[in-house]
mmCIF file of C-alpha atoms in Angstrom:
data_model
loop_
_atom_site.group_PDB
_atom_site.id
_atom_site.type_symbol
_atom_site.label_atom_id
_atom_site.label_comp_id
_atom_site.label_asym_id
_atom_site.label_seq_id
_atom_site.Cartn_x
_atom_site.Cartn_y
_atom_site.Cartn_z
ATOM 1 C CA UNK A 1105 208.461 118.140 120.130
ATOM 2 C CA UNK A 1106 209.411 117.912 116.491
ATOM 3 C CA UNK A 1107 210.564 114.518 116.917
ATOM 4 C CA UNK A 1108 206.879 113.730 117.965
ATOM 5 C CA UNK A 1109 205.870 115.421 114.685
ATOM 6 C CA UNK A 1110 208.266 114.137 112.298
ATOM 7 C CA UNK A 1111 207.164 110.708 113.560
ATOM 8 C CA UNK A 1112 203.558 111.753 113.235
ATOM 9 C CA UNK A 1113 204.346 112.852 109.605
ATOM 10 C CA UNK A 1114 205.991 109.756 108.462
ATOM 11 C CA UNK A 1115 203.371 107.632 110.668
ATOM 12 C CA UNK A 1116 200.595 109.645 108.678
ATOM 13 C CA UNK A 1117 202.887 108.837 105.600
ATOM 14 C CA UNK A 1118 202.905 105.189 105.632
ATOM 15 C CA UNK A 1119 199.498 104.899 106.910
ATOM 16 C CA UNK A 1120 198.130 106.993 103.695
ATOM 17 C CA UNK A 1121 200.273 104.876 101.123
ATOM 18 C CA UNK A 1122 198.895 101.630 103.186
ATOM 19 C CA UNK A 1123 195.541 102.689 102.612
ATOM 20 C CA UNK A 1124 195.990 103.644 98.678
ATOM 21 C CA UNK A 1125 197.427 99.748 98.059
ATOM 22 C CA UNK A 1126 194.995 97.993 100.290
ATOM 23 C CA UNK A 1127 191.939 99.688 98.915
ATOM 24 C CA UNK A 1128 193.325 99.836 95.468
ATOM 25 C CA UNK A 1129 193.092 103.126 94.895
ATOM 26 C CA UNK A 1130 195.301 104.198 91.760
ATOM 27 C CA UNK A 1131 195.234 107.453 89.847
ATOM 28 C CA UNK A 1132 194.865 105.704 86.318
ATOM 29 C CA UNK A 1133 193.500 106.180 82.964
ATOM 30 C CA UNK A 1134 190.588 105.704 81.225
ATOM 31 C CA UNK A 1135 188.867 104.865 78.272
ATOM 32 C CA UNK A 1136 185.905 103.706 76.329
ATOM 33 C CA UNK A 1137 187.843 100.514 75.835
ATOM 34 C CA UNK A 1138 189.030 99.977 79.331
ATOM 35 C CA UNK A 1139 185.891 100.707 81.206
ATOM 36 C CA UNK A 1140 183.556 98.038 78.625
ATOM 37 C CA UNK A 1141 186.028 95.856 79.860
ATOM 38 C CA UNK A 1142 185.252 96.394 83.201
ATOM 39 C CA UNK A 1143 181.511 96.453 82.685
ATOM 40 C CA UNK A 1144 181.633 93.172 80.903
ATOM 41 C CA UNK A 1145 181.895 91.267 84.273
ATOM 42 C CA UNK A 1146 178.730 92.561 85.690
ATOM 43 C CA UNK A 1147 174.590 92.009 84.937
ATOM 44 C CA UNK A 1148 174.260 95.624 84.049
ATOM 45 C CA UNK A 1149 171.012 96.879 81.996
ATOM 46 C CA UNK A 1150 172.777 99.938 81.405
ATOM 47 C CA UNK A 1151 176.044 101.058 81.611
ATOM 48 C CA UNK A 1152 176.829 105.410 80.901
ATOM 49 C CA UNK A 1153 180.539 106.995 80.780
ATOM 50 C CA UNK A 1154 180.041 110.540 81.835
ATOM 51 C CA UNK A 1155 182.081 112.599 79.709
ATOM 52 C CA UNK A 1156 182.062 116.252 79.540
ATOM 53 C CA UNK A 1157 178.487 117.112 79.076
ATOM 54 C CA UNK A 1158 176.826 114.585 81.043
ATOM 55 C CA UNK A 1159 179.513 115.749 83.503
ATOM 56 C CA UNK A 1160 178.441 119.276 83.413
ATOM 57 C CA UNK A 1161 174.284 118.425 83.330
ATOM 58 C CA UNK A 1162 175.238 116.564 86.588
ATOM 59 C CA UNK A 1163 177.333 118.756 88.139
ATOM 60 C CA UNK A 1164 175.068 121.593 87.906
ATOM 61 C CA UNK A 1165 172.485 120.041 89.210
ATOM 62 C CA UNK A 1166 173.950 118.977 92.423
ATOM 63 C CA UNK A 1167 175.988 121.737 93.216
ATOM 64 C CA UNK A 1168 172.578 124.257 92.712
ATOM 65 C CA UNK A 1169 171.084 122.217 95.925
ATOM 66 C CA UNK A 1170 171.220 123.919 98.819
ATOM 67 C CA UNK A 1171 172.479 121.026 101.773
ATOM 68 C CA UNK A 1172 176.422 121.699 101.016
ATOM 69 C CA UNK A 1173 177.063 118.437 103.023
ATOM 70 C CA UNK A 1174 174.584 116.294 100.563
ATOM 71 C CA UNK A 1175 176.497 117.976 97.545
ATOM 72 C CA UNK A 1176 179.730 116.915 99.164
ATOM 73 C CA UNK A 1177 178.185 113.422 99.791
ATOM 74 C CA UNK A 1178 176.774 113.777 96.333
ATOM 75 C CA UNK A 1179 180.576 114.070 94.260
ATOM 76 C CA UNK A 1180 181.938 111.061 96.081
ATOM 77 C CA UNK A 1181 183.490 108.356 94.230
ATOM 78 C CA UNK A 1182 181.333 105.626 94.476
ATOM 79 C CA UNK A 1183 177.347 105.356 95.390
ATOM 80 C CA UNK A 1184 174.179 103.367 94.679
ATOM 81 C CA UNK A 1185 170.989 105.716 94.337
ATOM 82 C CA UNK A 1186 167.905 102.960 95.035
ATOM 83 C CA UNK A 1187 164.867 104.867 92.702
ATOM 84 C CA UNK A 1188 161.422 104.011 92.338
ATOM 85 C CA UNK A 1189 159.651 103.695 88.599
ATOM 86 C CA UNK A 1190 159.103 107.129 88.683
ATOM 87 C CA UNK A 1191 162.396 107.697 89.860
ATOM 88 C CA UNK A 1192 161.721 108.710 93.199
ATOM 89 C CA UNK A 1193 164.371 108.667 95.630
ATOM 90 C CA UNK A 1194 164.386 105.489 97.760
ATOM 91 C CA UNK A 1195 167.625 105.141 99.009
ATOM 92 C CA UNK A 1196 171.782 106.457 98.701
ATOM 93 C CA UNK A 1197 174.658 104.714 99.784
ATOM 94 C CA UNK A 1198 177.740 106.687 99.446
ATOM 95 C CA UNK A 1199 181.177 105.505 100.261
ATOM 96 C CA UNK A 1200 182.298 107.351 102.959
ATOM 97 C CA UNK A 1201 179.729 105.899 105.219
ATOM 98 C CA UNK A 1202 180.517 102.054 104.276
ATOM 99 C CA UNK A 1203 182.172 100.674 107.162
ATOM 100 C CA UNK A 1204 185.934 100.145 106.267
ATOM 101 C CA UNK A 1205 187.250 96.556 106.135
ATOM 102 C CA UNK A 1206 191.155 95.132 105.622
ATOM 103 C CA UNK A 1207 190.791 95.456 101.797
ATOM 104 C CA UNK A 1208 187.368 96.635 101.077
ATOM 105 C CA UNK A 1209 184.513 98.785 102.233
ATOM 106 C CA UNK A 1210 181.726 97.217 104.107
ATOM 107 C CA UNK A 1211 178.252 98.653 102.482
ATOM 108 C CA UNK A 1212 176.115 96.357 104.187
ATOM 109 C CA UNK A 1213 177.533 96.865 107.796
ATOM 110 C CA UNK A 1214 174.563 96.802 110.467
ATOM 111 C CA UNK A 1215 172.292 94.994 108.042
ATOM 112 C CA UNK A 1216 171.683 98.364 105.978
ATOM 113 C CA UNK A 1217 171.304 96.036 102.988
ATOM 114 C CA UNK A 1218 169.190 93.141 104.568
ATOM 115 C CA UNK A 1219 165.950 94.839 103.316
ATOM 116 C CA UNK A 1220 164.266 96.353 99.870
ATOM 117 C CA UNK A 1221 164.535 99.101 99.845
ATOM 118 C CA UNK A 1222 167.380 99.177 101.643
ATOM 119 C CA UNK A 1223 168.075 101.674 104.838
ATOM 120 C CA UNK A 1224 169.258 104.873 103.435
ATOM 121 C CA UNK A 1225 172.829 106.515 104.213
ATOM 122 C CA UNK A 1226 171.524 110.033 103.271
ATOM 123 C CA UNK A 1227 168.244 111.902 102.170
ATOM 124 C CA UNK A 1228 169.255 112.322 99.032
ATOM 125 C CA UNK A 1229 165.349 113.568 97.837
ATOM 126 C CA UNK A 1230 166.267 117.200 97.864
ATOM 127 C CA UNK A 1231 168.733 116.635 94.809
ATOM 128 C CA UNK A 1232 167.758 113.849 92.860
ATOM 129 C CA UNK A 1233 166.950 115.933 89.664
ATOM 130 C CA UNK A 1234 170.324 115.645 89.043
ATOM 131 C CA UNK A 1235 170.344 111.844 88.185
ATOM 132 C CA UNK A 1236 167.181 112.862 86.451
ATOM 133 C CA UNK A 1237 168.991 115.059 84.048
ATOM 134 C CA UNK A 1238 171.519 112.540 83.844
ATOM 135 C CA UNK A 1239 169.459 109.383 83.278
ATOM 136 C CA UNK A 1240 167.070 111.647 80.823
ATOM 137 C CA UNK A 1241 168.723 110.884 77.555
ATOM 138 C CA UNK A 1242 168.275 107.008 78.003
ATOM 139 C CA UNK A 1243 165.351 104.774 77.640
ATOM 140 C CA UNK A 1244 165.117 103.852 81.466
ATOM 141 C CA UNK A 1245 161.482 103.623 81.706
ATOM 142 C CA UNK A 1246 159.932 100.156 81.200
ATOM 143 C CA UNK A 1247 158.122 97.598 82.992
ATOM 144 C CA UNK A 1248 161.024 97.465 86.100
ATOM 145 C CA UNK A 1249 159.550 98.665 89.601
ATOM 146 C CA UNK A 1250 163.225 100.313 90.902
ATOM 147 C CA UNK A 1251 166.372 100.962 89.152
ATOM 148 C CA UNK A 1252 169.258 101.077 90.736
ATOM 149 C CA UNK A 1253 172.095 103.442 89.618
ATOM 150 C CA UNK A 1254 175.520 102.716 90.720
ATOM 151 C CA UNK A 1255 178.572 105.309 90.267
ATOM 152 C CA UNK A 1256 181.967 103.597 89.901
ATOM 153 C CA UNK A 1257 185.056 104.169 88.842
ATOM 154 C CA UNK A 1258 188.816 102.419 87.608
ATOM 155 C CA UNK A 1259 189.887 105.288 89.864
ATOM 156 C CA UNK A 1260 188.789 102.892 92.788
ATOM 157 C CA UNK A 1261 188.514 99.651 90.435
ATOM 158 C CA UNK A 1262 188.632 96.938 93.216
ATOM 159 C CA UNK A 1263 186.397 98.992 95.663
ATOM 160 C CA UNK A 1264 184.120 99.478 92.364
ATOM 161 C CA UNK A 1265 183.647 95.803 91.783
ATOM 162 C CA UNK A 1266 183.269 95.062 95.003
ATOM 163 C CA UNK A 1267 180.528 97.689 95.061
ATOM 164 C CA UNK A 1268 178.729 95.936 92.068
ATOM 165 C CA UNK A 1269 178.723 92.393 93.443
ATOM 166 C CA UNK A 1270 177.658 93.250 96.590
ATOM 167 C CA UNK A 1271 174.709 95.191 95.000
ATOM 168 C CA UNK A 1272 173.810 92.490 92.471
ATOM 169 C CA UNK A 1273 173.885 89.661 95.218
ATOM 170 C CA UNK A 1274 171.372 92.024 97.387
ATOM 171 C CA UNK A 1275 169.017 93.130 94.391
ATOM 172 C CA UNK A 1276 168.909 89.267 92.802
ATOM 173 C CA UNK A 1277 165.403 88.428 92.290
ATOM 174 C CA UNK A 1278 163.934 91.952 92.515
ATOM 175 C CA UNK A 1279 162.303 93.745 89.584
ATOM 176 C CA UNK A 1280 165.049 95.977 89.410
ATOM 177 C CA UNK A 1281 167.296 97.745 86.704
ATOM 178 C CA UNK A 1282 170.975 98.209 87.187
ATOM 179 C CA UNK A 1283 172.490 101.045 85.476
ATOM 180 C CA UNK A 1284 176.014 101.459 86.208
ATOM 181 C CA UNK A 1285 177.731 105.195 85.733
ATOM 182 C CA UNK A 1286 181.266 105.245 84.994
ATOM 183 C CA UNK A 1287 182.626 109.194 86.550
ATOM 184 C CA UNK A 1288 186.260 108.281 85.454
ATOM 185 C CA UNK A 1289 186.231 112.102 84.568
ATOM 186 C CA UNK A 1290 186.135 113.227 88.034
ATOM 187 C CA UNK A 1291 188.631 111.090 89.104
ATOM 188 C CA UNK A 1292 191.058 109.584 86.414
ATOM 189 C CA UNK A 1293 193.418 111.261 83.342
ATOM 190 C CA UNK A 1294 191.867 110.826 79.847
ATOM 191 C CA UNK A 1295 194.100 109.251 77.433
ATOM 192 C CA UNK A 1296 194.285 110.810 74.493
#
């Protein structure tokens, strides 16, 4: 029997450590530097680094919702909120329901992305004040019809930019605003 459960250890092991290079996922860190770097590749309208109080103004306002599984859903790593002008929740996508490829998440498995709006992962309505506080210090309003907020990290840096292409071929040619949110803090050490 503890044969069988070494084996499962070390199977578990190898599989985990498979998964971190494949996906890219790499405790690293961050900076104002290295993430404008990043962001330089992409068609962003916006781009926010959450750093303590942002953090906090976020945090609060998720965790005070009352679905504990939409909170949990809510800290992931990476996800796209789809809002209207007024910024009425359309739409989430949230990394643990992308389909899992080789190297990369799948976020428009089934054709969730074929439409616009897209097809929703979650109901994310009940806590959206939260990206309200967040978004509320920056000049988002204007003549756009949707934004589109995306949280990324470096944390998952190739899942991240895969994220952002995927969203930017599937949003080309709508009257949409694409503000990416860096949440390095949640994920990454701060250099100091």
């Amino acid at each position: 029997m503890s044969k069988y459960f070494a084996l499962l250890i070390i199977s578990l092991s190898i599989l985990n450590s498979s998964c971190t290079i494949l996906y890219g996922i790499k405790q690293r860190p961050f900076d104002d530097k290295s993430i404008a770097e990043f962001v330089k590749e992409f068609d962003a309208d916006e781009s926010l680094i959450l750093k303590d109080s942002l953090y906090s103004i976020y945090y609060y306002a998720i965790d005070s919702c009352s679905d504990s599984t939409l909170v949990k859903n809510l800290f992931q790593p990476l996800q796209v909120h789809y809002l209207d002008a007024n910024f009425q929740h359309l739409a989430t996508h949230i990394n643990c329901y992308a389909s899992p490829g080789l190297t990369k998440l799948n976020w428009s498995a089934k054709g969730k992305l074929a439409n616009f709006p897209p097809r929703s992962d979650v109901d994310a309505k009940s806590c959206t004040q939260g990206l309200e506080h967040l978004l509320s210090p920056y000049p988002l309003k204007n003549e756009e019809q949707y934004y589109v907020v995306i949280f990324w990290n470096l944390y998952m840096k190739k899942q991240s930019k895969h994220l952002i292409k995927t969203v930017e071929k599937y949003i080309q040619n709508k009257a949409c605003k694409l503000v990416l949110v860096n949440n390095d803090i949640w994920y990454a050490e701060t250099e100091d």
